[in-house]
Amino acid sequence: MARDPRREQMLDAAARLFSRKGYAATSVNELAAAAGFTKAGLYYHVRGKEDLLEAICAESVAAILDDVEQAVAGDANPQRQLSAVIEAHVRFFHAHPERLTVLNLEMTRLSAPRRSKIVRLERRYLDALRGVLARGMDSGELARLDPSVAAFSLLSIVNGLNNWYDPKGPVGCDALIEHVKRIYLRGIVASAQPA
Amino acid sequence: MARDPRREQMLDAAARLFSRKGYAATSVNELAAAAGFTKAGLYYHVRGKEDLLEAICAESVAAILDDVEQAVAGDANPQRQLSAVIEAHVRFFHAHPERLTVLNLEMTRLSAPRRSKIVRLERRYLDALRGVLARGMDSGELARLDPSVAAFSLLSIVNGLNNWYDPKGPVGCDALIEHVKRIYLRGIVASAQPA
């Protein structure tokens, strides 16, 4: 997906404010200032605060989904597909941690029609992940577990990063990816498979 | 911990309301009615809405912590200790799902001194878990991973249950515990260990 760097900066700046002050307490003036825009400049890009919240949530899920769907299409091995899912999600989080915080904590502020667009994207991500798991279980490469428990255990690990992980802390992005792969993939491969 | 059943019912009723309507939108009248009290009856137990929120959060963490500390003291094997942690947390969630939803989503509504009491309990839980992991890594029974990533991966799975798991759905409490043990424990045992 080609992304406009100025727009990406605006979304990161808005996500930083929303994640620190909360969506409700953040003003359009603050959003414009944080993004280095005049208020008029901000209104050139978006119609208001809710547009920004929607864009942060929708474009975050869409960006991860895009990588996940490409990775799943490009490799038929379920363990490598799952590795690619982990890598896509963790790399996006590492680059834009506040966006996932906002997605986790503030998405409920969106009106129902805006929220349902994002829920549809999340559903596609979940379906892609459950598909990988189901095919791996059918082929015997993955353990026969409940697909929802297996899928949401991984999603909980990667979506929970904003609660504790500091992208500037001692564990770098690559090490974090290796840890999540190690913990999750070994947990779900079939017993006879090498981890 | 001996618990007053009438008080427990009151906390569950309040947690149900807070998790459905949000803390801010819930009135004392609604809380009293949901718990089967008059307003005066409710005020016999608590001084107000914030007391209820604090009790839900603090007593949930305290109850899990109690089970976790007992389990860790009662067995020296790190895999069995971790199994007991998983079991304590999942069983509490299964019995009181709305309390953990409130803890996850509404704890920030508490004043700073009330919140810091709960943060101290959470820290004790985290320390207990990190202690088990560190001892298991030192003895070679667990893989040498970053203790924070290992601890928070488990906490993310069990704390994330309220986002997707339906206690009345097809996966029962025991099956859920077995799944989490299978996924997480196999993920972190040392390679030479049988999972």
PDB file of C-alpha atoms in Angstrom, chain B residues 110-174:
ATOM      1  CA  LEU B 110     -10.026   5.287  39.964  1.00  0.00           C
ATOM      2  CA  SER B 111      -8.245   8.095  41.761  1.00  0.00           C
ATOM      3  CA  ALA B 112      -4.454   7.730  41.840  1.00  0.00           C
ATOM      4  CA  PRO B 113      -4.177   6.480  45.481  1.00  0.00           C
ATOM      5  CA  ARG B 114      -6.827   3.811  44.932  1.00  0.00           C
ATOM      6  CA  ARG B 115      -5.255   2.772  41.655  1.00  0.00           C
ATOM      7  CA  SER B 116      -1.795   2.486  43.160  1.00  0.00           C
ATOM      8  CA  LYS B 117      -3.035  -0.075  45.715  1.00  0.00           C
ATOM      9  CA  ILE B 118      -4.177  -2.271  42.834  1.00  0.00           C
ATOM     10  CA  VAL B 119      -1.013  -1.675  40.865  1.00  0.00           C
ATOM     11  CA  ARG B 120       0.934  -2.940  43.911  1.00  0.00           C
ATOM     12  CA  LEU B 121      -1.106  -6.167  43.920  1.00  0.00           C
ATOM     13  CA  GLU B 122      -0.584  -6.588  40.180  1.00  0.00           C
ATOM     14  CA  ARG B 123       3.122  -6.060  40.712  1.00  0.00           C
ATOM     15  CA  ARG B 124       3.167  -8.842  43.337  1.00  0.00           C
ATOM     16  CA  TYR B 125       1.447 -11.158  40.868  1.00  0.00           C
ATOM     17  CA  LEU B 126       3.936 -10.246  38.164  1.00  0.00           C
ATOM     18  CA  ASP B 127       6.851 -10.765  40.588  1.00  0.00           C
ATOM     19  CA  ALA B 128       5.520 -14.202  41.573  1.00  0.00           C
ATOM     20  CA  LEU B 129       5.218 -15.167  37.921  1.00  0.00           C
ATOM     21  CA  ARG B 130       8.626 -13.790  36.995  1.00  0.00           C
ATOM     22  CA  GLY B 131      10.098 -15.643  39.996  1.00  0.00           C
ATOM     23  CA  VAL B 132       8.715 -18.964  38.766  1.00  0.00           C
ATOM     24  CA  LEU B 133      10.042 -18.282  35.276  1.00  0.00           C
ATOM     25  CA  ALA B 134      13.484 -17.200  36.506  1.00  0.00           C
ATOM     26  CA  ARG B 135      13.889 -20.271  38.729  1.00  0.00           C
ATOM     27  CA  GLY B 136      12.773 -22.529  35.881  1.00  0.00           C
ATOM     28  CA  MET B 137      15.258 -20.887  33.524  1.00  0.00           C
ATOM     29  CA  ASP B 138      18.063 -21.172  36.094  1.00  0.00           C
ATOM     30  CA  SER B 139      17.380 -24.859  36.670  1.00  0.00           C
ATOM     31  CA  GLY B 140      17.290 -25.495  32.920  1.00  0.00           C
ATOM     32  CA  GLU B 141      13.687 -26.684  32.934  1.00  0.00           C
ATOM     33  CA  LEU B 142      12.493 -23.622  31.050  1.00  0.00           C
ATOM     34  CA  ALA B 143      14.052 -22.084  27.980  1.00  0.00           C
ATOM     35  CA  ARG B 144      16.240 -19.053  28.612  1.00  0.00           C
ATOM     36  CA  LEU B 145      13.933 -16.328  27.324  1.00  0.00           C
ATOM     37  CA  ASP B 146      13.516 -12.710  28.324  1.00  0.00           C
ATOM     38  CA  PRO B 147      11.530 -13.039  31.595  1.00  0.00           C
ATOM     39  CA  SER B 148       9.314 -10.045  30.813  1.00  0.00           C
ATOM     40  CA  VAL B 149       8.340 -11.298  27.381  1.00  0.00           C
ATOM     41  CA  ALA B 150       7.693 -14.752  28.838  1.00  0.00           C
ATOM     42  CA  ALA B 151       5.629 -13.385  31.756  1.00  0.00           C
ATOM     43  CA  PHE B 152       3.590 -10.897  29.745  1.00  0.00           C
ATOM     44  CA  SER B 153       2.881 -13.393  26.970  1.00  0.00           C
ATOM     45  CA  LEU B 154       1.056 -15.525  29.530  1.00  0.00           C
ATOM     46  CA  LEU B 155      -0.615 -12.538  31.204  1.00  0.00           C
ATOM     47  CA  SER B 156      -1.767 -11.286  27.792  1.00  0.00           C
ATOM     48  CA  ILE B 157      -3.409 -14.616  27.002  1.00  0.00           C
ATOM     49  CA  VAL B 158      -5.277 -14.825  30.316  1.00  0.00           C
ATOM     50  CA  ASN B 159      -6.080 -11.104  30.555  1.00  0.00           C
ATOM     51  CA  GLY B 160      -7.246 -11.080  26.935  1.00  0.00           C
ATOM     52  CA  LEU B 161      -9.964 -13.678  27.541  1.00  0.00           C
ATOM     53  CA  ASN B 162     -12.624 -11.036  28.113  1.00  0.00           C
ATOM     54  CA  ASN B 163     -12.154  -9.854  24.510  1.00  0.00           C
ATOM     55  CA  TRP B 164     -13.352 -13.067  22.934  1.00  0.00           C
ATOM     56  CA  TYR B 165     -14.056 -15.961  25.291  1.00  0.00           C
ATOM     57  CA  ASP B 166     -17.697 -16.750  26.132  1.00  0.00           C
ATOM     58  CA  PRO B 167     -17.933 -18.739  29.395  1.00  0.00           C
ATOM     59  CA  LYS B 168     -21.262 -20.141  28.110  1.00  0.00           C
ATOM     60  CA  GLY B 169     -19.756 -21.093  24.709  1.00  0.00           C
ATOM     61  CA  PRO B 170     -18.488 -24.417  23.370  1.00  0.00           C
ATOM     62  CA  VAL B 171     -15.119 -24.438  25.157  1.00  0.00           C
ATOM     63  CA  GLY B 172     -15.654 -25.126  28.871  1.00  0.00           C
ATOM     64  CA  CYS B 173     -13.457 -23.966  31.722  1.00  0.00           C
ATOM     65  CA  ASP B 174     -11.376 -27.158  31.984  1.00  0.00           C
TER      66      ASP B 174
END
